[in-house]
PDB file of C-alpha atoms in Angstrom:
ATOM      1  CA  MET A 227       3.468 -31.875  30.667  1.00 53.00           C
ATOM      2  CA  GLN A 228       5.008 -30.513  27.456  1.00 58.00           C
ATOM      3  CA  SER A 229       1.877 -31.568  25.529  1.00 54.00           C
ATOM      4  CA  SER A 230      -0.323 -29.629  27.975  1.00 53.00           C
ATOM      5  CA  ILE A 231       1.658 -26.412  27.457  1.00 50.00           C
ATOM      6  CA  LYS A 232       1.527 -26.916  23.697  1.00 47.00           C
ATOM      7  CA  ASN A 233      -2.268 -27.392  23.789  1.00 46.00           C
ATOM      8  CA  ARG A 234      -2.764 -24.258  25.911  1.00 50.00           C
ATOM      9  CA  LEU A 235      -0.563 -22.245  23.568  1.00 41.00           C
ATOM     10  CA  LEU A 236      -2.489 -23.439  20.517  1.00 43.00           C
ATOM     11  CA  CYS A 237      -5.817 -22.642  22.205  1.00 45.00           C
ATOM     12  CA  SER A 238      -4.578 -19.147  23.116  1.00 45.00           C
ATOM     13  CA  ILE A 239      -3.417 -18.480  19.561  1.00 45.00           C
ATOM     14  CA  GLY A 240      -6.761 -19.660  18.209  1.00 44.00           C
ATOM     15  CA  ALA A 241      -8.679 -17.434  20.643  1.00 42.00           C
ATOM     16  CA  ILE A 242      -6.600 -14.397  19.683  1.00 44.00           C
ATOM     17  CA  GLY A 243      -7.194 -15.132  16.005  1.00 43.00           C
ATOM     18  CA  MET A 244     -10.944 -15.330  16.571  1.00 42.00           C
ATOM     19  CA  LEU A 245     -10.979 -12.027  18.460  1.00 40.00           C
ATOM     20  CA  LEU A 246      -8.974 -10.287  15.752  1.00 39.00           C
ATOM     21  CA  SER A 247     -11.270 -11.559  13.021  1.00 40.00           C
ATOM     22  CA  MET A 248     -14.296 -10.233  14.902  1.00 38.00           C
ATOM     23  CA  SER A 249     -12.966  -6.682  15.374  1.00 36.00           C
ATOM     24  CA  PRO A 250     -14.151  -4.121  12.832  1.00 40.00           C
ATOM     25  CA  ALA A 251     -11.782  -2.986  10.114  1.00 46.00           C
ATOM     26  CA  VAL A 252     -10.035   0.248  10.909  1.00 55.00           C
ATOM     27  CA  SER A 253     -10.596   2.934   8.314  1.00 68.00           C
ATOM     28  CA  ALA A 254      -9.408   6.491   8.185  1.00 83.00           C
ATOM     29  CA  GLU A 255     -11.733   9.427   7.725  1.00 96.00           C
ATOM     30  CA  VAL A 256     -11.461  10.972   4.269  1.00 98.00           C
ATOM     31  CA  ALA A 257     -11.826  14.746   3.845  1.00 98.00           C
ATOM     32  CA  VAL A 258     -12.925  16.210   0.504  1.00 98.00           C
ATOM     33  CA  ILE A 259     -11.168  19.545   0.048  1.00 98.00           C
ATOM     34  CA  VAL A 260     -11.431  22.596  -2.211  1.00 98.00           C
ATOM     35  CA  HIS A 261      -9.681  25.960  -2.543  1.00 98.00           C
ATOM     36  CA  PRO A 262     -10.534  28.223   0.437  1.00 97.00           C
ATOM     37  CA  SER A 263     -12.298  30.750  -1.815  1.00 96.00           C
ATOM     38  CA  ASN A 264     -14.661  28.104  -3.204  1.00 96.00           C
ATOM     39  CA  ASN A 265     -18.006  28.616  -1.454  1.00 94.00           C
ATOM     40  CA  VAL A 266     -19.826  25.747  -3.112  1.00 92.00           C
ATOM     41  CA  ALA A 267     -21.798  23.255  -1.020  1.00 92.00           C
ATOM     42  CA  LEU A 268     -21.336  19.672  -2.191  1.00 95.00           C
ATOM     43  CA  ASP A 269     -23.143  16.497  -1.267  1.00 96.00           C
ATOM     44  CA  LYS A 270     -21.919  12.954  -1.841  1.00 97.00           C
ATOM     45  CA  ALA A 271     -23.755  12.613  -5.180  1.00 97.00           C
ATOM     46  CA  GLU A 272     -22.205  15.816  -6.559  1.00 97.00           C
ATOM     47  CA  ILE A 273     -18.719  14.770  -5.455  1.00 98.00           C
ATOM     48  CA  GLU A 274     -19.250  11.383  -7.103  1.00 98.00           C
ATOM     49  CA  ARG A 275     -20.358  13.012 -10.377  1.00 97.00           C
ATOM     50  CA  ILE A 276     -17.274  15.235 -10.442  1.00 98.00           C
ATOM     51  CA  PHE A 277     -14.847  12.372  -9.755  1.00 98.00           C
ATOM     52  CA  LEU A 278     -16.512  10.136 -12.353  1.00 98.00           C
ATOM     53  CA  GLY A 279     -16.367  12.855 -15.016  1.00 97.00           C
ATOM     54  CA  LYS A 280     -20.148  13.199 -15.206  1.00 97.00           C
ATOM     55  CA  SER A 281     -19.974  16.817 -14.086  1.00 97.00           C
ATOM     56  CA  LYS A 282     -17.265  19.227 -15.227  1.00 96.00           C
ATOM     57  CA  ALA A 283     -18.157  22.208 -13.035  1.00 97.00           C
ATOM     58  CA  PHE A 284     -19.329  23.187  -9.577  1.00 96.00           C
ATOM     59  CA  SER A 285     -22.837  24.575  -9.115  1.00 91.00           C
ATOM     60  CA  SER A 286     -21.248  28.052  -9.152  1.00 90.00           C
ATOM     61  CA  GLY A 287     -20.183  27.471 -12.763  1.00 94.00           C
ATOM     62  CA  GLU A 288     -16.468  27.284 -11.868  1.00 95.00           C
ATOM     63  CA  THR A 289     -14.685  24.471 -13.719  1.00 97.00           C
ATOM     64  CA  ALA A 290     -13.961  21.553 -11.357  1.00 98.00           C
ATOM     65  CA  ILE A 291     -10.490  20.022 -11.430  1.00 98.00           C
ATOM     66  CA  PRO A 292     -10.787  16.641  -9.663  1.00 98.00           C
ATOM     67  CA  THR A 293      -7.518  15.346  -8.287  1.00 98.00           C
ATOM     68  CA  ASN A 294      -6.788  11.822  -7.068  1.00 98.00           C
ATOM     69  CA  LEU A 295      -4.099  10.372  -4.895  1.00 98.00           C
ATOM     70  CA  ALA A 296      -1.882   7.862  -6.692  1.00 97.00           C
ATOM     71  CA  ALA A 297      -3.248   4.366  -7.317  1.00 95.00           C
ATOM     72  CA  GLY A 298      -2.654   2.104  -4.352  1.00 94.00           C
ATOM     73  CA  ALA A 299      -2.904   4.869  -1.734  1.00 96.00           C
ATOM     74  CA  THR A 300      -4.999   3.777   1.234  1.00 96.00           C
ATOM     75  CA  THR A 301      -6.927   7.059   1.320  1.00 97.00           C
ATOM     76  CA  ARG A 302      -7.756   6.669  -2.378  1.00 98.00           C
ATOM     77  CA  SER A 303      -9.180   3.188  -1.747  1.00 97.00           C
ATOM     78  CA  GLU A 304     -11.233   4.564   1.157  1.00 97.00           C
ATOM     79  CA  PHE A 305     -12.550   7.404  -1.034  1.00 98.00           C
ATOM     80  CA  GLU A 306     -13.457   5.067  -3.896  1.00 98.00           C
ATOM     81  CA  ASP A 307     -15.265   2.746  -1.520  1.00 97.00           C
ATOM     82  CA  LYS A 308     -17.044   5.334   0.669  1.00 97.00           C
ATOM     83  CA  VAL A 309     -17.858   7.991  -1.938  1.00 97.00           C
ATOM     84  CA  LEU A 310     -17.856   6.300  -5.339  1.00 98.00           C
ATOM     85  CA  GLY A 311     -19.191   2.988  -4.018  1.00 97.00           C
ATOM     86  CA  ARG A 312     -16.706   1.082  -6.176  1.00 97.00           C
ATOM     87  CA  THR A 313     -13.476  -0.835  -5.786  1.00 97.00           C
ATOM     88  CA  SER A 314     -10.249   0.494  -7.261  1.00 96.00           C
ATOM     89  CA  ALA A 315     -10.473  -2.121 -10.016  1.00 97.00           C
ATOM     90  CA  GLN A 316     -14.002  -0.976 -10.895  1.00 98.00           C
ATOM     91  CA  VAL A 317     -12.944   2.679 -10.996  1.00 98.00           C
ATOM     92  CA  ASN A 318      -9.949   1.829 -13.200  1.00 97.00           C
ATOM     93  CA  ALA A 319     -12.176  -0.146 -15.587  1.00 97.00           C
ATOM     94  CA  TYR A 320     -14.684   2.721 -15.687  1.00 98.00           C
ATOM     95  CA  TRP A 321     -11.995   5.248 -16.619  1.00 97.00           C
ATOM     96  CA  ALA A 322     -10.313   2.912 -19.099  1.00 97.00           C
ATOM     97  CA  LYS A 323     -13.589   2.672 -21.015  1.00 97.00           C
ATOM     98  CA  LEU A 324     -14.173   6.450 -21.002  1.00 96.00           C
ATOM     99  CA  VAL A 325     -10.613   7.243 -22.070  1.00 96.00           C
ATOM    100  CA  PHE A 326     -10.642   4.566 -24.792  1.00 96.00           C
ATOM    101  CA  THR A 327     -13.895   5.877 -26.261  1.00 96.00           C
ATOM    102  CA  GLY A 328     -12.717   9.492 -26.028  1.00 95.00           C
ATOM    103  CA  LYS A 329     -15.529  10.407 -23.636  1.00 95.00           C
ATOM    104  CA  GLY A 330     -13.406  11.419 -20.697  1.00 94.00           C
ATOM    105  CA  THR A 331     -10.061  12.238 -19.170  1.00 95.00           C
ATOM    106  CA  LYS A 332      -8.970  10.677 -15.900  1.00 96.00           C
ATOM    107  CA  PRO A 333      -8.505  13.040 -12.962  1.00 97.00           C
ATOM    108  CA  LYS A 334      -5.007  14.309 -12.230  1.00 95.00           C
ATOM    109  CA  GLU A 335      -3.030  12.094  -9.806  1.00 98.00           C
ATOM    110  CA  LEU A 336      -0.572  13.211  -7.140  1.00 98.00           C
ATOM    111  CA  ASP A 337       1.624  11.102  -4.877  1.00 97.00           C
ATOM    112  CA  SER A 338       0.901  12.382  -1.379  1.00 98.00           C
ATOM    113  CA  ASP A 339      -1.580  14.239   0.809  1.00 97.00           C
ATOM    114  CA  GLY A 340       0.929  17.101   0.989  1.00 97.00           C
ATOM    115  CA  GLN A 341       1.109  17.418  -2.793  1.00 98.00           C
ATOM    116  CA  VAL A 342      -2.687  17.262  -3.019  1.00 98.00           C
ATOM    117  CA  THR A 343      -3.285  19.984  -0.421  1.00 98.00           C
ATOM    118  CA  GLU A 344      -0.632  22.181  -2.049  1.00 98.00           C
ATOM    119  CA  PHE A 345      -2.267  21.723  -5.476  1.00 98.00           C
ATOM    120  CA  VAL A 346      -5.750  22.493  -4.146  1.00 98.00           C
ATOM    121  CA  ALA A 347      -4.488  25.547  -2.237  1.00 98.00           C
ATOM    122  CA  GLY A 348      -3.025  26.915  -5.471  1.00 98.00           C
ATOM    123  CA  ASN A 349      -5.932  26.175  -7.838  1.00 97.00           C
ATOM    124  CA  VAL A 350      -9.353  27.766  -7.384  1.00 96.00           C
ATOM    125  CA  GLY A 351     -11.222  25.005  -9.242  1.00 97.00           C
ATOM    126  CA  ALA A 352      -9.443  22.064  -7.637  1.00 98.00           C
ATOM    127  CA  ILE A 353     -11.295  19.419  -5.649  1.00 98.00           C
ATOM    128  CA  ALA A 354      -9.556  16.485  -4.033  1.00 98.00           C
ATOM    129  CA  TYR A 355      -9.507  14.277  -0.957  1.00 98.00           C
ATOM    130  CA  VAL A 356      -6.930  13.522   1.712  1.00 98.00           C
ATOM    131  CA  ALA A 357      -6.833  11.750   5.035  1.00 98.00           C
ATOM    132  CA  ALA A 358      -8.708  14.048   7.436  1.00 97.00           C
ATOM    133  CA  SER A 359      -5.630  14.148   9.649  1.00 96.00           C
ATOM    134  CA  SER A 360      -3.667  15.742   6.769  1.00 95.00           C
ATOM    135  CA  VAL A 361      -5.919  18.771   6.275  1.00 97.00           C
ATOM    136  CA  THR A 362      -4.165  22.126   6.619  1.00 95.00           C
ATOM    137  CA  GLY A 363      -5.479  25.665   6.941  1.00 96.00           C
ATOM    138  CA  ASN A 364      -4.632  26.269   3.273  1.00 97.00           C
ATOM    139  CA  VAL A 365      -7.697  24.345   2.042  1.00 98.00           C
ATOM    140  CA  LYS A 366     -11.387  24.078   2.896  1.00 98.00           C
ATOM    141  CA  VAL A 367     -13.107  20.822   3.852  1.00 98.00           C
ATOM    142  CA  VAL A 368     -16.500  20.449   2.144  1.00 97.00           C
ATOM    143  CA  ALA A 369     -17.292  16.885   3.245  1.00 97.00           C
ATOM    144  CA  THR A 370     -15.908  14.017   5.306  1.00 97.00           C
ATOM    145  CA  PHE A 371     -16.576  10.334   4.892  1.00 96.00           C
TER     146      PHE A 371
END
């Protein structure tokens, strides 16, 4: 009798494990934000160029100030994957090479969505990303991923 209960319990645990492994990974929506007065339209390729240092300005001519969340932030990993098409390790290696050769400066980093939205709200040329659920009325969303 005890063996039967043990077998059923093990089968149930195995079934739950299989179901969990089949469910899609949960990911948060990432919002790319700019200062509210910035009227530039940006597509994914333009955002990528700005965050990889390949473009220093918006199409309006205004200097772009890309701003990242701190390394290890979930939203940063989502942004790097969805927008830059790279892992965090690949992005770090990319920037290490540019900085070492003197061809680039890594984007500013801030610790939280709140700090990022505050920075963007106070800087006309700032562009950043936050979890879509963290967007406030002090910034303008130009894209979501």
